[in-house]
Coordinates of C-alpha atoms and ligand atoms in Angstrom, one line a residue:
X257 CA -22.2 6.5 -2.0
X258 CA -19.5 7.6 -4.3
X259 CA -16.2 7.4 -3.0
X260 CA -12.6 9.2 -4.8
X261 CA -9.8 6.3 -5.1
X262 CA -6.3 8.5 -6.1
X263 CA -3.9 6.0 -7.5
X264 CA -7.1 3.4 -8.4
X265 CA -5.2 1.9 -10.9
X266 CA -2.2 1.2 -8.5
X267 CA -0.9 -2.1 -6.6
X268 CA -3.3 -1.7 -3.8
X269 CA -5.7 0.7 -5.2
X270 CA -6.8 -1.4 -8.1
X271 CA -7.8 -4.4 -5.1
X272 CA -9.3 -1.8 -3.2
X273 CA -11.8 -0.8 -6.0
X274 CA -12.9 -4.3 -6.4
X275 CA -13.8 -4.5 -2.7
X276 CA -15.1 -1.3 -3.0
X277 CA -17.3 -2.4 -5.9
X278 CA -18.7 -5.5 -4.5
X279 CA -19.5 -3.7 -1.2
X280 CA -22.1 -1.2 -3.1
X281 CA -20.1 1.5 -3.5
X282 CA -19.9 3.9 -6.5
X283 CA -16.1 4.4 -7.5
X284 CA -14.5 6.9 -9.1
X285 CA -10.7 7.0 -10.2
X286 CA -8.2 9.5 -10.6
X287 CA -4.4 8.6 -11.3
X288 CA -1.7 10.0 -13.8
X289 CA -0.5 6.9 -14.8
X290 CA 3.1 7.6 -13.8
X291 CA 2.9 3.6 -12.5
X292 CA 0.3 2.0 -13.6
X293 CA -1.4 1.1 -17.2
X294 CA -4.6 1.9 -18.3
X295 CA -5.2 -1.0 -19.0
X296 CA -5.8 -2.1 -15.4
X297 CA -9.5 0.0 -15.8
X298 CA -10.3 -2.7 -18.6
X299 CA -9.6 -5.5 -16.1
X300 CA -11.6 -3.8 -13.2
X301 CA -14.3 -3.4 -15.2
X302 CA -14.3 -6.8 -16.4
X303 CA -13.8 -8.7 -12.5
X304 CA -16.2 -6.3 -11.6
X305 CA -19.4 -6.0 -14.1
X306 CA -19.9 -2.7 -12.8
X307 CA -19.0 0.9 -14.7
X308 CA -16.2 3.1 -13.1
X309 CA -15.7 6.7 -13.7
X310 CA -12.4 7.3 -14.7
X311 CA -10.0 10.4 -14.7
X312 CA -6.4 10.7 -16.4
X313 CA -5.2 13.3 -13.7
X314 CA -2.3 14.3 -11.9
X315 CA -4.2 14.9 -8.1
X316 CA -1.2 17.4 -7.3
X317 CA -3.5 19.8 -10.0
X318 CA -6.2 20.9 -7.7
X319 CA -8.1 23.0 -10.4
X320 CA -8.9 19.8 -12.5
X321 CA -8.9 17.7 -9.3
X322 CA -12.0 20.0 -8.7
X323 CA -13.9 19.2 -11.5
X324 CA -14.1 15.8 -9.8
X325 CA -16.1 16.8 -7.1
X326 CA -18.3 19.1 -9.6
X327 CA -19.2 16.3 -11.3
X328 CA -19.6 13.6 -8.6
X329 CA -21.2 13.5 -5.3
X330 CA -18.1 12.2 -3.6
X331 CA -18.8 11.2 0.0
X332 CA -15.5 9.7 0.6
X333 CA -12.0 9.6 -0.4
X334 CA -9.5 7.0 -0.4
X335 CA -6.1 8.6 -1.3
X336 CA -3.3 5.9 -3.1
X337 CA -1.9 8.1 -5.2
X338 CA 1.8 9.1 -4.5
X339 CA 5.7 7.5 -4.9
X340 CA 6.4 4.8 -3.1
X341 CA 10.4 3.7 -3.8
X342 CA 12.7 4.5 -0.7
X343 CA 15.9 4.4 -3.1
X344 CA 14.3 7.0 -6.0
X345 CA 13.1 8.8 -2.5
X346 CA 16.8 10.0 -1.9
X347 CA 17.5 10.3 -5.0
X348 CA 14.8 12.9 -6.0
X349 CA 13.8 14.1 -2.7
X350 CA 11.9 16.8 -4.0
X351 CA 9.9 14.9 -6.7
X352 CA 8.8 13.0 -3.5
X353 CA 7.9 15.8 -1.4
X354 CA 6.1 17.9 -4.3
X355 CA 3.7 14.6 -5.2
X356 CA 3.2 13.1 -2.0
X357 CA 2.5 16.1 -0.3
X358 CA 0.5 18.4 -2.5
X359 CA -1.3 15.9 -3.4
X360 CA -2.5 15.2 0.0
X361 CA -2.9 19.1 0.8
X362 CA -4.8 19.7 -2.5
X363 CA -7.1 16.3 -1.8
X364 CA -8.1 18.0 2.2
X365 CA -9.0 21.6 0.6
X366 CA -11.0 20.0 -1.8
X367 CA -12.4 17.6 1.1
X368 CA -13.1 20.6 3.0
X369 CA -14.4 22.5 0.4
X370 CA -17.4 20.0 -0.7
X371 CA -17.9 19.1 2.5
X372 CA -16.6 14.8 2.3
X373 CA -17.4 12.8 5.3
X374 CA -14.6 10.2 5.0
X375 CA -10.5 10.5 3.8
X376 CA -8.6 7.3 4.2
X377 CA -5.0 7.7 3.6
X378 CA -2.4 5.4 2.6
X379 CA 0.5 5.9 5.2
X380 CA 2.9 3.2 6.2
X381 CA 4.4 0.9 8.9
X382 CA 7.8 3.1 8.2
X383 CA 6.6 5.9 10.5
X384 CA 7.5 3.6 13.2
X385 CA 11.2 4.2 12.4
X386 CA 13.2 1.3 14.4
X387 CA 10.5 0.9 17.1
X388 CA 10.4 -2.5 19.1
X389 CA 8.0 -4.8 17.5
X390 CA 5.0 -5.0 17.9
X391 CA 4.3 -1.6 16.4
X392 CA 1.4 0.2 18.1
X393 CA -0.4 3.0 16.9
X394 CA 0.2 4.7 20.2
X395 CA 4.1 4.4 20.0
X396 CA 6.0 7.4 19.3
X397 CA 7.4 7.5 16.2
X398 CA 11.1 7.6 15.3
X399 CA 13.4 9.1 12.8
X400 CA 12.6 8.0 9.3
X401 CA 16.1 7.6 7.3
X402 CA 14.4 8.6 4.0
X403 CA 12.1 11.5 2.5
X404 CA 9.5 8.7 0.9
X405 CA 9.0 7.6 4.6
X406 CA 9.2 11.3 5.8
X407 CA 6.3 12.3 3.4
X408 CA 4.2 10.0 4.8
X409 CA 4.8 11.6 8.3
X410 CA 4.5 14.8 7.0
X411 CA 1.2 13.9 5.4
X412 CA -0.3 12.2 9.1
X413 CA 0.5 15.4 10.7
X414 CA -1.4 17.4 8.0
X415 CA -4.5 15.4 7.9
X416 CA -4.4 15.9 11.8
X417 CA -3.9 19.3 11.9
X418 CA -6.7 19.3 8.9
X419 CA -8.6 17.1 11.3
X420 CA -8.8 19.3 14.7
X421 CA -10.1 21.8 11.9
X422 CA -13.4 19.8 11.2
X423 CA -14.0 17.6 13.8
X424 CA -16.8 16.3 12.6
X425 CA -15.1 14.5 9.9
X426 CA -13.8 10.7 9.7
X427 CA -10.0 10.8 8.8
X428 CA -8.6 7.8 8.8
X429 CA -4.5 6.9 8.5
X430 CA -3.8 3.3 7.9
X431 CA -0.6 2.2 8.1
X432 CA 0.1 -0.9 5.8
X433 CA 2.8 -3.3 6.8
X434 CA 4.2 -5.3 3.6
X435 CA 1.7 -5.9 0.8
X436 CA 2.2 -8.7 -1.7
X437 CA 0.3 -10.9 -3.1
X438 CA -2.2 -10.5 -5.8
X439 CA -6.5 -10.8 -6.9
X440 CA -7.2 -14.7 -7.3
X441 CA -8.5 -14.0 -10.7
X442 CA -4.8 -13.7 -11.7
X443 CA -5.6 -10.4 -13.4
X444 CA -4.4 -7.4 -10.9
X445 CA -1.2 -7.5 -9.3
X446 CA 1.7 -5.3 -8.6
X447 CA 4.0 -4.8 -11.3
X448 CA 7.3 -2.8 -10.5
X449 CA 8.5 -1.0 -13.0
X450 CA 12.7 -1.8 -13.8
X451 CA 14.5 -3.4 -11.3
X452 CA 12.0 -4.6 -8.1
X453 CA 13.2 -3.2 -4.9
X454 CA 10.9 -4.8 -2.7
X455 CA 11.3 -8.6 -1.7
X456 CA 7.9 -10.4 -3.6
X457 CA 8.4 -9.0 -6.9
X458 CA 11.9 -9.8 -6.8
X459 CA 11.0 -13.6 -5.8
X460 CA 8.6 -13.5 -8.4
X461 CA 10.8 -12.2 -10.9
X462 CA 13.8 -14.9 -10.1
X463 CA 11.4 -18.2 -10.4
X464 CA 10.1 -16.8 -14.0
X465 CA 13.8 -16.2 -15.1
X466 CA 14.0 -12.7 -15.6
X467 CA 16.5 -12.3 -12.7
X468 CA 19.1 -15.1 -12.4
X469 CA 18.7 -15.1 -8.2
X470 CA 18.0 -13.3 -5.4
X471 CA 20.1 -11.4 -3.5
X472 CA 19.2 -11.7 0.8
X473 CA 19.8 -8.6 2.1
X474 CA 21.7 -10.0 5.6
X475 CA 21.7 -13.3 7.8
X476 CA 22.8 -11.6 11.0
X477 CA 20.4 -10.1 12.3
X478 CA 19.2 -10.5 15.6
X479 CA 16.5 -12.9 14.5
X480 CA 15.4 -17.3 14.4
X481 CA 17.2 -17.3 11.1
X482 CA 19.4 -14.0 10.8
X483 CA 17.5 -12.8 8.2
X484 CA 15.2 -9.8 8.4
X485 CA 11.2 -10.4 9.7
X486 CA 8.5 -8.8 8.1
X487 CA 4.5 -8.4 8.9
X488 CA 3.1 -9.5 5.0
X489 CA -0.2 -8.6 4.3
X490 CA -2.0 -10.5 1.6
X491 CA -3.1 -6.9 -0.8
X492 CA -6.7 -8.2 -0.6
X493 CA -6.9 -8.0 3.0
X494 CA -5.2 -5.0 2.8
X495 CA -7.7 -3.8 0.5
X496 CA -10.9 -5.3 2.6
X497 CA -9.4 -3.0 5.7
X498 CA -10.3 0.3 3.5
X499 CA -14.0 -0.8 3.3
X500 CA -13.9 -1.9 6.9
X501 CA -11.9 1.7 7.6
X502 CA -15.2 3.5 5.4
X503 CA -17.8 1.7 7.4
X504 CA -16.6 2.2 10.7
X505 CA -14.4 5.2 11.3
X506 CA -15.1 7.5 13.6
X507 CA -15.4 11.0 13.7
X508 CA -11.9 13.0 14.1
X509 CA -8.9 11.5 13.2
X510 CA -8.5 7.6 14.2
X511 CA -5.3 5.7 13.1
X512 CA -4.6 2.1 12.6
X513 CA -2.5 -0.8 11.5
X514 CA -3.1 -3.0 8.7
X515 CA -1.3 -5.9 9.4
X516 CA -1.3 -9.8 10.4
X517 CA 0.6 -9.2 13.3
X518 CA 3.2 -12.1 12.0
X519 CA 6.6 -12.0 11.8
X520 CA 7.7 -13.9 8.8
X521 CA 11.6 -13.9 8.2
X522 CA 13.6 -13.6 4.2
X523 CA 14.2 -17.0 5.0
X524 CA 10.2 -18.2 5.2
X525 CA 8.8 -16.5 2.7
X526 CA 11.4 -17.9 0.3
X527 CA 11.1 -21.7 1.1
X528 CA 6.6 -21.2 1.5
X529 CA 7.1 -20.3 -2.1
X530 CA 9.0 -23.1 -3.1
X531 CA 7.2 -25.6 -1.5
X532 CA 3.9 -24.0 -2.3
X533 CA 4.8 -23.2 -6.2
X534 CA 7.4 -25.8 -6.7
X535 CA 9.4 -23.4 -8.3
X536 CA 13.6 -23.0 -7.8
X537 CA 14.7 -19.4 -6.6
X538 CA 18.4 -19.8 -6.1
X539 CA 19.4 -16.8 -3.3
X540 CA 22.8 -15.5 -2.3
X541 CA 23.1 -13.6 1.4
X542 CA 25.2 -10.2 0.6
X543 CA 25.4 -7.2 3.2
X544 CA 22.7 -5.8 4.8
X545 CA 20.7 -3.0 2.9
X546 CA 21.2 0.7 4.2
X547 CA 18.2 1.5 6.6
X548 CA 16.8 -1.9 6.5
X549 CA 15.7 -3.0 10.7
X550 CA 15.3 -6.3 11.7
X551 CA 12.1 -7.1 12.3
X552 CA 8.9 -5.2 12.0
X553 CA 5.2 -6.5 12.9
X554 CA 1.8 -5.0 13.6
X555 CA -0.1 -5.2 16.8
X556 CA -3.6 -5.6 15.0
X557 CA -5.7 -5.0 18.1
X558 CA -7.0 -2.1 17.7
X559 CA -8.2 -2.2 14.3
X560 CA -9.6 -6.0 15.5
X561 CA -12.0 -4.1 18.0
X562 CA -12.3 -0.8 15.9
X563 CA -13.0 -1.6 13.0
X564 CA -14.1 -5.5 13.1
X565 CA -11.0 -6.3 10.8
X566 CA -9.1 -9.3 10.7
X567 CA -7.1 -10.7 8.2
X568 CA -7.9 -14.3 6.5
X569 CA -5.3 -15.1 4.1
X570 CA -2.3 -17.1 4.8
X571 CA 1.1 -16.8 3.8
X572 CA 0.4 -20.0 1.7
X573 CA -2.5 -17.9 -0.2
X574 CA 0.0 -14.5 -0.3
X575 CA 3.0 -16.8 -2.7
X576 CA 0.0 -18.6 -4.6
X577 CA -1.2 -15.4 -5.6
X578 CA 2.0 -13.6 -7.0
X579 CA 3.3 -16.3 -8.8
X580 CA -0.5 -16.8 -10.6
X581 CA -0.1 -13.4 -11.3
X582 CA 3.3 -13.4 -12.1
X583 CA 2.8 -16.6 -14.6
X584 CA 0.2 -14.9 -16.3
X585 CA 2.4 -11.8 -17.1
X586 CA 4.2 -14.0 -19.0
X587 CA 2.1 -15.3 -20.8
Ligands
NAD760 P1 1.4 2.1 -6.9 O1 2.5 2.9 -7.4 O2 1.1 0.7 -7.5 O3 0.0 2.9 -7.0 C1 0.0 4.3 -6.9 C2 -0.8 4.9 -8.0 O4 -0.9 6.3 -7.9 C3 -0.3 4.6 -9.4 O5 -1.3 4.1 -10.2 C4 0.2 5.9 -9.9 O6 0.1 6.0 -11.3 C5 -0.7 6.9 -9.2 N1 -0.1 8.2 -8.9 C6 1.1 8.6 -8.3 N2 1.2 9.9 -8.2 C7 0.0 10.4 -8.7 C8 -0.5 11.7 -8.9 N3 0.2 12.8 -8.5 N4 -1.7 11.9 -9.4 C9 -2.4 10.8 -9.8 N5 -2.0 9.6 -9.7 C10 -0.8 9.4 -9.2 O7 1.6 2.0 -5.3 P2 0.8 1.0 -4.2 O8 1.7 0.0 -3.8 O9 -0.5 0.7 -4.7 O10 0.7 2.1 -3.0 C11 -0.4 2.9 -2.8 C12 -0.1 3.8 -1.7 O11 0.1 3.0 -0.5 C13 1.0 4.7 -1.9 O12 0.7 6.0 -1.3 C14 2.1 4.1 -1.1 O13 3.1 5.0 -0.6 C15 1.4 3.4 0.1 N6 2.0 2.3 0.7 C16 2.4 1.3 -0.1 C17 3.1 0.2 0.4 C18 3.5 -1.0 -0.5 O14 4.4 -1.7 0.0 N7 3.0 -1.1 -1.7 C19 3.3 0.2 1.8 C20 2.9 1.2 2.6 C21 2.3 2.3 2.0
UD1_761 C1 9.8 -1.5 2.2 C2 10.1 -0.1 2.2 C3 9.4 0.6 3.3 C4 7.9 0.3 3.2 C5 7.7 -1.2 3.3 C6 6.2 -1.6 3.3 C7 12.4 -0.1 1.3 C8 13.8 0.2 1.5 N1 11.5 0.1 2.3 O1 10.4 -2.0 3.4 O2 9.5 2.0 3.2 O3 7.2 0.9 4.3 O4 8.4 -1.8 2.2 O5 5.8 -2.0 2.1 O6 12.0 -0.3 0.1 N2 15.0 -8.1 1.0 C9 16.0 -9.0 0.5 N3 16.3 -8.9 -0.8 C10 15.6 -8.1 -1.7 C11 14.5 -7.3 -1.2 C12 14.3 -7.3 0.2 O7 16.6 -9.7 1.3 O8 15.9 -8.2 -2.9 C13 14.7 -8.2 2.5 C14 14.8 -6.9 3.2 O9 16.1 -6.7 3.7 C15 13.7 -7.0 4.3 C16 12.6 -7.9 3.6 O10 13.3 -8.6 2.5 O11 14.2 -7.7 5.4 C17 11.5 -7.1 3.1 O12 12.0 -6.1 2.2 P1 11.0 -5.2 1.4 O13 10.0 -6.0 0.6 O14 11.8 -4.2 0.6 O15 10.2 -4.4 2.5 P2 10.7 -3.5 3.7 O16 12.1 -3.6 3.9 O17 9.8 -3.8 4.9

């Protein structure tokens, strides 16, 4: 079984490949490179012992897109590939909308076209807008205050629409709460490129010195400790949910969370690290950050009883993991 990975040599795609790998899958890659290095392939090759069929394409160009699926059987498709910063988002709004979505519209006419069972696609707790945690799939979703949140949005109602289409096929939206972490192996891990805007990269970043401290976005929210609650996600988990999402999905279009279903607050994560790492990270609390909510978690039952899946990593595991990766970036 060959299955497309867009954006395989991303964050989560690269973890995804392994998983993909070591459950018998064939895997074959296409991504531009516009954040990621080739030399992540290397790496999975190497973790892996396995070969990997790699393209250097931009997935938004369906005509060489196509040639993909001329020379591969592909029965599935796991689709990465797309921007993923909320700031750069309002910044270049149409950058955003041109990449996230035509690569998603060119990806289901090619799906269509030869005739691929399975399309797994990378959408995003942020569809639930400033919902009341637990998020369930279920909810209705509210206003998203940026376009990289409204492309993912856009892109679930496509694939639905593209789904009452061809009912017989699996398509499958899983919405990822907050990633971090990194492989044990210390190899693959997420590396942001200037200035991190997400919380783990920046902690990571402050206890190797590159960044002086960190900055808490807010201690007055209406949480234990004031400071904003996340669901983390260790990004191997995360990526053992796509096999679990190949394996099991359903026929039409079947939509889940990919989550812990913990809340873990600024505050926590910062002192698991220390303690865990015995590493320093000085912090300062400044204002809130624009759009920010308060808390957002995952209600993980239905992809518990769906699909069988079920995180295992701690928190502990998710700090261990960056720093190793971090440490070895270093190097
Ligand atoms: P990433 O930037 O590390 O990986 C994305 C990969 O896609 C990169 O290797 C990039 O080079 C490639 N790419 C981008 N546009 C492309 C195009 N047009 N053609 C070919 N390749 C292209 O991001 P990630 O963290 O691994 O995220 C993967 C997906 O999951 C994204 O769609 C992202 O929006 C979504 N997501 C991520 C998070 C998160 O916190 N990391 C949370 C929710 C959803
Ligand atoms: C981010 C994305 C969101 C995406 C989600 C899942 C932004 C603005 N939003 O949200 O679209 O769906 O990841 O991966 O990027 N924090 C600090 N200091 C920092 C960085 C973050 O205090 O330097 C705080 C934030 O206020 C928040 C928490 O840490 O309370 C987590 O922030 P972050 O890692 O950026 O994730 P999200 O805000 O959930």
């Amino acid at each position: 079984m060959a299955i497309l990975v867009t954006g395989g040599l991303g964050f989560i795609g690269s973890h995804t490949v392994i998983e993909l790998l070591s459950s018998g899958y064939e895997v074959v890659i296409a991504d531009n490179l516009s954040n990621s290095e080739i030399s992540v392939l290397d790496k999975l090759k190497k973790l892996s012992n396995k070969t990997i069929a790699f393209y250097e394409i931009d997935v938004t160009d369906k005509d060489k897109l196509e040639l993909i699926f001329l020379n591969h059987e592909i029965d599935g498709i796991i689709h990465f590939a797309g921007y993923k910063a909320v700031g750069e988002s309002v910044v270049n709004p149409l950058s955003y909308y041109y990449n996230n979505l035509m690569s998603t519209i060119s990806l289901a006419e090619l799906a269509s076209k030869y005739d691929v069972e399975s399309f797994v696609f990378s959408s995003s707790a942020t569809v639930y807008g400033d919902n009341v945690s637990p998020f369930k799939e279920d909810m209705p979703l509210l206003e998203r205050t940026n376009p990289y949140g409204e492309t993912k949005a856009m892109s679930e109602r496509i694939l639905s629409d593209y789904s009452k289409t061809e009912p017989t096929k699996k398509i499958t939206l899983l919405r990822y709460f907050n990633p971090i972490g990194a492989h044990e192996s210390g190899l693959i891990g997420e590396v942001p490129k200037g200035i991190p805007n997400n919380l783990m990269p920046y902690i990571t970043q402050v206890a190797s010195g590159k960044r002086e401290k960190l900055f808490i976005f807010g201690n007055d929210y209406d949480t234990p400790d004031g400071t904003g609650v996340r669901d983390y996600i260790h990004v191997v988990d995360l990526a053992r949910g796509h096999v679990a999402a190949l394996k099991k999905a359903k026929q039409g279009i079947n939509i889940y969370n990919l989550g812990t279903g913990i809340g873990v607050s600024v505050l926590e994560l910062i002192h698991t690290f220390i303690e865990v790492n015995q590493v320093d990270i000085p912090y300062e609390i400044v204002e809130r950050r624009p759009g920010d909510i308060a808390v957002s978690y995952a209600d993980t039952s239905k992809a518990e009883r769906e699909l069988g899946f079920k995180t295992v990593k701690t928190v502990e595991d998710m700090v261990r993991d960056a720093w190793r990766f971090e440490k070895n970036l270093i190097k």
